XYZ file of C-alpha atoms in Angstrom:
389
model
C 98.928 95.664 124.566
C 95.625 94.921 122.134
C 93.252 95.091 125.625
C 95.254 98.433 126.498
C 94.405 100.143 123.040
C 90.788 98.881 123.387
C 90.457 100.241 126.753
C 91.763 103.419 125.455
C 90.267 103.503 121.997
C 87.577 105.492 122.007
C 89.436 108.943 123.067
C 92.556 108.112 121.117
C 93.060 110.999 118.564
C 96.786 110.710 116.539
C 99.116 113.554 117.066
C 100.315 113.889 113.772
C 97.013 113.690 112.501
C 96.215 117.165 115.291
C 98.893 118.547 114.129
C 97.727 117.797 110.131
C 94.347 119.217 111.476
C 95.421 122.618 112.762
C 97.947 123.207 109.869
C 94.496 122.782 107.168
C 93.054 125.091 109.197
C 95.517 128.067 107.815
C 96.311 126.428 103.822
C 97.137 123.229 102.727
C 100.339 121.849 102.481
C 101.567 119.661 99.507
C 105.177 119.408 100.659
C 104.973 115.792 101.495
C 103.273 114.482 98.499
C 105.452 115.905 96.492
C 108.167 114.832 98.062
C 106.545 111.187 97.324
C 106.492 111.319 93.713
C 109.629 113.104 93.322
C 111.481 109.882 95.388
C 109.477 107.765 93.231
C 109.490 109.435 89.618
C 109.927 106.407 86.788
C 108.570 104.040 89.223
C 106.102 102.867 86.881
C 107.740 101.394 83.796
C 104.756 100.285 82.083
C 102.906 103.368 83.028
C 104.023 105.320 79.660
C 105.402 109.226 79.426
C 108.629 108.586 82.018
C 109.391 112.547 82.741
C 112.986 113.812 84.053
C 111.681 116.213 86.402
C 108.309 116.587 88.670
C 106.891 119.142 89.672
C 103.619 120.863 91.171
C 102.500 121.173 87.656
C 103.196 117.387 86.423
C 103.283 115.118 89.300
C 102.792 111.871 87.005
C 101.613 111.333 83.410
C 100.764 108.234 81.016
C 99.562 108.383 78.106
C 96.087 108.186 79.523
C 96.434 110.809 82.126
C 98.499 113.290 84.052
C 98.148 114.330 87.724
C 99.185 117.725 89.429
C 98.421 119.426 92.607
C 95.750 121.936 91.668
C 95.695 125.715 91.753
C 92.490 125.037 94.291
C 92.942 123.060 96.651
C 90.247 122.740 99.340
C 90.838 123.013 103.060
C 89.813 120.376 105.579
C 89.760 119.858 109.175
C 91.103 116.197 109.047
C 90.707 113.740 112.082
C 91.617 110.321 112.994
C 89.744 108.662 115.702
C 89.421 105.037 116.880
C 85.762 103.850 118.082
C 85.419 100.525 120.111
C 83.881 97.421 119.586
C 82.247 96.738 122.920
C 81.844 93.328 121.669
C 85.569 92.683 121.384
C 87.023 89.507 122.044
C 90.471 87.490 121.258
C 88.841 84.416 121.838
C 89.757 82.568 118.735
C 92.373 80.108 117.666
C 94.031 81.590 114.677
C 94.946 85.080 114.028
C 92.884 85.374 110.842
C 89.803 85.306 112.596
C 90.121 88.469 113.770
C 87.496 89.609 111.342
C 84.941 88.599 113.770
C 85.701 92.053 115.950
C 84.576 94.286 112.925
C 81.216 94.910 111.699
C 79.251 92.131 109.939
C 77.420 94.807 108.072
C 78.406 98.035 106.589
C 77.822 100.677 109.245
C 75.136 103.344 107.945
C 73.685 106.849 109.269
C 70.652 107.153 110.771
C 69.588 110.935 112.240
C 73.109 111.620 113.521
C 74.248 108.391 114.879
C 76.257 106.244 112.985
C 74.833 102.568 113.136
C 77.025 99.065 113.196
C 76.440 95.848 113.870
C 78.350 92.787 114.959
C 78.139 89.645 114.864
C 76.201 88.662 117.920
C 73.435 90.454 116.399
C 73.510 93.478 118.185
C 74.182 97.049 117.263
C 76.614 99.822 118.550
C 75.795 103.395 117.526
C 77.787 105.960 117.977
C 76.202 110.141 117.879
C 78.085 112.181 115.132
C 77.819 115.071 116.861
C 80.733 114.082 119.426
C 81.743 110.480 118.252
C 80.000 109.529 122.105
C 77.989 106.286 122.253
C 74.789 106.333 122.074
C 73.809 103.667 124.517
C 69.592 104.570 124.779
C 69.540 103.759 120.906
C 71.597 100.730 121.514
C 69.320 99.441 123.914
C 66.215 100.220 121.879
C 67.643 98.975 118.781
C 68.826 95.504 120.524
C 65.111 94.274 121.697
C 65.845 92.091 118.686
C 69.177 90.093 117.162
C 69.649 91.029 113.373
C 72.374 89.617 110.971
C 72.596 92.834 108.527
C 71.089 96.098 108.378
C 70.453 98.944 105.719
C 69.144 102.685 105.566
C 66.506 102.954 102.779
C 64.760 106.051 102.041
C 65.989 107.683 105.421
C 64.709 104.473 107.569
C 66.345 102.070 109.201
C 65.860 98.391 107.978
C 67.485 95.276 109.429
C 67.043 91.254 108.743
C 66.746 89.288 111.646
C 69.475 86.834 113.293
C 67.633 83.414 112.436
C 68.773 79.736 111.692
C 65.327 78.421 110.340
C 64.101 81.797 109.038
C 64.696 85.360 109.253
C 62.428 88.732 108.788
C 62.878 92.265 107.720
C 61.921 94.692 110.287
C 61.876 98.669 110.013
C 62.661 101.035 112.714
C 59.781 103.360 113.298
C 61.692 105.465 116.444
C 60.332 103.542 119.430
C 60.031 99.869 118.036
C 60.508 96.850 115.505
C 57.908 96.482 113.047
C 57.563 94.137 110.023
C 58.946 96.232 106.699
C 56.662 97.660 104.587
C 58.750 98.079 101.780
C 60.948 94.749 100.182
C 65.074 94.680 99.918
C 66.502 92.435 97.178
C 69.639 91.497 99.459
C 70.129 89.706 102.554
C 73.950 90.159 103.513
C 74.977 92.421 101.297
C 75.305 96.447 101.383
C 73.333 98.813 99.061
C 75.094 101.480 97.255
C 71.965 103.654 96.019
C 68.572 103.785 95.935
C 65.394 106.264 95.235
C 61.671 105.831 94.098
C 62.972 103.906 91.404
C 65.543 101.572 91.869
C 67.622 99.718 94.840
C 71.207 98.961 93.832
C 73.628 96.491 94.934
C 76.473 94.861 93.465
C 78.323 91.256 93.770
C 82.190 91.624 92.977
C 84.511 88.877 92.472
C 87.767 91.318 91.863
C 89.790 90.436 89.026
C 87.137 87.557 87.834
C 84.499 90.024 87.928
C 81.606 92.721 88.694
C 77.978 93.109 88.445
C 76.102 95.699 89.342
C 72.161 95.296 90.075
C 68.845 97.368 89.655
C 66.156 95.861 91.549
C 63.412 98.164 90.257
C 61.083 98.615 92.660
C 57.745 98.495 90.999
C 58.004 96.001 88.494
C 60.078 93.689 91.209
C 62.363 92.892 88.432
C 65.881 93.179 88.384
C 68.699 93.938 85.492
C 72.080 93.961 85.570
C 75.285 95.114 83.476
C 79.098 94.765 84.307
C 81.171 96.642 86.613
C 84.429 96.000 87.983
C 83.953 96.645 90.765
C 81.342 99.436 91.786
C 82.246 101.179 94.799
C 79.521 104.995 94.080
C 76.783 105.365 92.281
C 74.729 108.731 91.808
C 72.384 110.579 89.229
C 73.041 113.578 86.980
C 70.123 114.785 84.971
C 68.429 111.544 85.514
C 70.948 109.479 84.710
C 72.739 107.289 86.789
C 76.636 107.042 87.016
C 79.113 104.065 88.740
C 82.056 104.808 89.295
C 83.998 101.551 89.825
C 87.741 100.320 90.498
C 89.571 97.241 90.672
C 92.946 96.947 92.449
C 94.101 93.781 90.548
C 97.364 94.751 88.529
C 98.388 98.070 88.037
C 94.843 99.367 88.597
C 91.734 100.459 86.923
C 89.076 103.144 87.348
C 85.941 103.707 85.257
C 82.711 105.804 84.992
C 79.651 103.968 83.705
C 76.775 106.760 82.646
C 73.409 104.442 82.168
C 70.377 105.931 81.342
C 68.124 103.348 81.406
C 68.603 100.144 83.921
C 65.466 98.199 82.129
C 66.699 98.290 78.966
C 69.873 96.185 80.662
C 69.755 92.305 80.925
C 67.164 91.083 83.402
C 67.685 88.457 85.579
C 66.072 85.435 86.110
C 65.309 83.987 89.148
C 67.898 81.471 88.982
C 70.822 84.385 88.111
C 69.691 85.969 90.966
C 69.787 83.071 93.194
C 73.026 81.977 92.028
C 74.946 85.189 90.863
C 78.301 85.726 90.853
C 80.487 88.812 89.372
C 81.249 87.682 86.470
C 77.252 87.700 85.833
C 77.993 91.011 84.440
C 79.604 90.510 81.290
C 76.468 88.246 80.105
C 74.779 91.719 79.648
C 74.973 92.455 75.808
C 72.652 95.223 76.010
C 75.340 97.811 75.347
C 72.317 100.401 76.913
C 75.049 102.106 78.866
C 78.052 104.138 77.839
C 81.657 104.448 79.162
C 82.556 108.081 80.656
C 85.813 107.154 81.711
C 88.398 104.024 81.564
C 91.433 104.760 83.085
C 94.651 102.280 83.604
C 97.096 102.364 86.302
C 95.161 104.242 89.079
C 92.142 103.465 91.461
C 89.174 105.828 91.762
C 87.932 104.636 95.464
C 85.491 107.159 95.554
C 83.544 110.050 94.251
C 81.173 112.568 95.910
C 80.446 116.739 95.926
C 81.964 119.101 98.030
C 81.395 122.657 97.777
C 79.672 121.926 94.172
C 82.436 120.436 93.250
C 83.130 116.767 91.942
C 85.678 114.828 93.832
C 87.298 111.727 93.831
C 89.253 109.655 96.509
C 92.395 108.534 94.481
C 95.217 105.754 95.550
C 98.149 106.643 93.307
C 102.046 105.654 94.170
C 101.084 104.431 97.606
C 99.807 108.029 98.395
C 95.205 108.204 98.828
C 94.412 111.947 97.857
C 91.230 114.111 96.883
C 91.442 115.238 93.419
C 88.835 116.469 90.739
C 89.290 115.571 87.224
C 89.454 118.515 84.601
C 89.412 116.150 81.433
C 92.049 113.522 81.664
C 94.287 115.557 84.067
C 93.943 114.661 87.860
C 94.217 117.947 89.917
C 94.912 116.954 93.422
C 92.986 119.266 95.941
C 94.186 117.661 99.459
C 96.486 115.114 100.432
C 94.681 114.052 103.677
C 96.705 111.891 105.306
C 100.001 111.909 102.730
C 100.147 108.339 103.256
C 98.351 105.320 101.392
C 94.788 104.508 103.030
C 94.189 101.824 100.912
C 90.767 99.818 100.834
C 89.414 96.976 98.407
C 85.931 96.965 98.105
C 84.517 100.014 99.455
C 81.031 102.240 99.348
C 80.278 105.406 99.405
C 76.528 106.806 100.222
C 75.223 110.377 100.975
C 73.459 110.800 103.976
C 71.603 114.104 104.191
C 74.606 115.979 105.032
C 76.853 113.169 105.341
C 79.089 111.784 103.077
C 79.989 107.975 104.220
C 82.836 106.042 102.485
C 82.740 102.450 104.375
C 86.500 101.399 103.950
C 87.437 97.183 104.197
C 90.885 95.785 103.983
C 91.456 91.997 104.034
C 94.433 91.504 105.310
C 92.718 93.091 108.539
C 89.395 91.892 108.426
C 88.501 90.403 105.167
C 86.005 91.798 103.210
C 84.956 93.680 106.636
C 84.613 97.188 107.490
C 87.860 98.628 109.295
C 87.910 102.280 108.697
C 85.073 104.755 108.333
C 85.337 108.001 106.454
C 83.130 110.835 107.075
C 82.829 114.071 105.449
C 80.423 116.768 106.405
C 80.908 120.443 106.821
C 84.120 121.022 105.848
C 85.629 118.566 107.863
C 86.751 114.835 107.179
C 86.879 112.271 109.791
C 88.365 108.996 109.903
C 87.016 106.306 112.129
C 89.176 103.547 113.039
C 87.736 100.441 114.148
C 89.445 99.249 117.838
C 93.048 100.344 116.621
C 94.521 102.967 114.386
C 94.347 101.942 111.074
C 95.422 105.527 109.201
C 98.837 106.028 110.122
């Protein structure tokens, strides 16, 4: 049955997501997630207010928060597709191992083709435009056999597939050459960078975060807590990390930093040995807290149509929603189900908005599910099975 849905995968659109599709096309429809909280109202004991009655108006509310489906929502086009791992195999003893048939590096976007890698060191990319494979790149891109790969200031960067030793090469459209510029990681996925700054995180879930800013002239890097950063963008100069942690009943918070040098710096030996819970050595207090919320997960944030939004997992249901103070207006339900992910990223490509989406009890701390947004439209991207219904 597995070889059948691999053999099929790459055409395999979900009928109830069509059908979700060409509804959003004419409004949106909140029946369903309504419907959810309603079934579920007081299902949260420890979550504070407990209401009688919901409503479109007052879905949910704590004493921290209250969520509602808002006066305007946004329409998408909303697709689920699965994409194939050329590379797939079953060859393995125990079931677990299964990871090995998803990306070993975040996939990124390079001029319309979205880029992966597996674990034999060779890429599979994939043209935006139609979802087709893009098997001239492929070839091109596989004259070598790299073990993790980046986009960093629009280029393509990827480490070599070494035992002894490995390089860092940069794209330059026809060939490999060596990189001209220097990335602080080696198998890790960056969630920002500019002229300034390159920055990663380690995360060690309920033990931990750290988030890192390797600045890029002085080579030095400092670091403050987060638990566990999943976007980070500027405002005004400043940069903001939005971060969540699934451990308990949830938490979501906005760090606003203005500064990253005036964090803790790093020594060599932090850096060689760091861990999450490197973050809370940073006494600096050069940041400050724009939001800390309890009981909800924030997997997400990016614009759309000037607005701010946020990809929220609340009551088993994963939602778009922008925040108008400490109420949560939900603007589309997507899938009215619960996409949940741990540890994911989100990065702006040109016109692309990527959220790379893991889930360990699939593939560990591996990509499975790939959500685009561009235009209007959102598109999920299933790796080898359908993961969104």
């Amino acid at each position: 049955m597995r070889k059948f849905l691999f053999i099929i995968s790459a055409i395999l659109i979900t009928s109830s997501v069509q059908s979700q599709t060409d509804s959003n096309k004419e409004s949106v429809s909140f029946d369903k997630i309504l419907e959810k909280f309603q079934e579920t109202k007081g299902w949260n004991l420890l979550a504070g207010e407990i209401t009688d009655s919901v409503s479109k108006s007052c879905l949910y509310k704590t004493k921290e928060f209250s969520v509602s489906i808002s006066e305007k929502p946004i329409n998408l086009e909303i697709d689920t597709i699965v994409i194939s791992n050329p590379y797939y195999t079953d060859d393995f003893d125990d079931w677990d191992d299964n990871y090995i048939n998803f990306p070993k590096s975040f996939s990124t976007i390079y001029k319309d083709n979205l880029i992966s890698l597996f674990d034999n060191g060779k890429f599979v990319c994939h043209n935006l435009k139609d979802n087709s494979r893009n098997e001239e790149l492929e070839n091109n891109l596989n004259a070598k056999r790299f073990k993790y790969h980046w986009v960093v200031d629009g280029k393509l960067f990827a480490r070599t597939k070494s035992i002894l030793f490995s390089n860092l090469y940069r794209w330059n459209g026809q060939n490999w050459e060596n990189s001209d510029i220097k990335i602080p990681v080696k198998n890790q996925p960056i969630l920002f960078s500019d002229e300034n700054y390159i920055i990663y995180r380690e995360c060690d879930g309920e033990f931990g975060g750290t988030i890192f800013f390797y600045n890029r002239q002085s080579k030095n890097t400092f670091y403050t807590e987060s638990t566990c950063a999943n976007t980070v963008w500027k405002e005004n100069g400043q940069y903001l990390i939005l971060s969540h942690l699934g451990h308990m009943q949830g938490t979501s918070e906005i760090k606003k930093i203005d500064n990253p040098t005036r964090l803790a710096k790093a020594s060599r030996n932090q850096l060689r040995n760091s861990q999450g819970d490197l973050g809370y050595q940073d006494e600096s207090n050069a940041f400050s807290n724009e939001l800390e919320l309890y009981g909800i997960q924030f997997f997400s944030t990016f614009k759309l149509e000037d607005r701010r939004l946020y990809l929220v997992n609340l009551n088993e249901n994963t939602f778009l929603a922008e925040m108008d103070g400490k109420e949560i207006k939900i603007v589309n339900p997507l899938l009215n189900n619960d996409k949940y992910t741990h540890d994911p990223i989100t990065k702006t490509y040109g016109d692309y908005k990527l959220i790379n989406m893991d889930f360990y009890h699939t593939a560990k701390k591996r990509e499975v599910t790939l959500m685009i947004i561009k235009d209007g439209k959102v598109t999920l991207l299933d790796w080898n099975e359908n993961h969104s219904s």
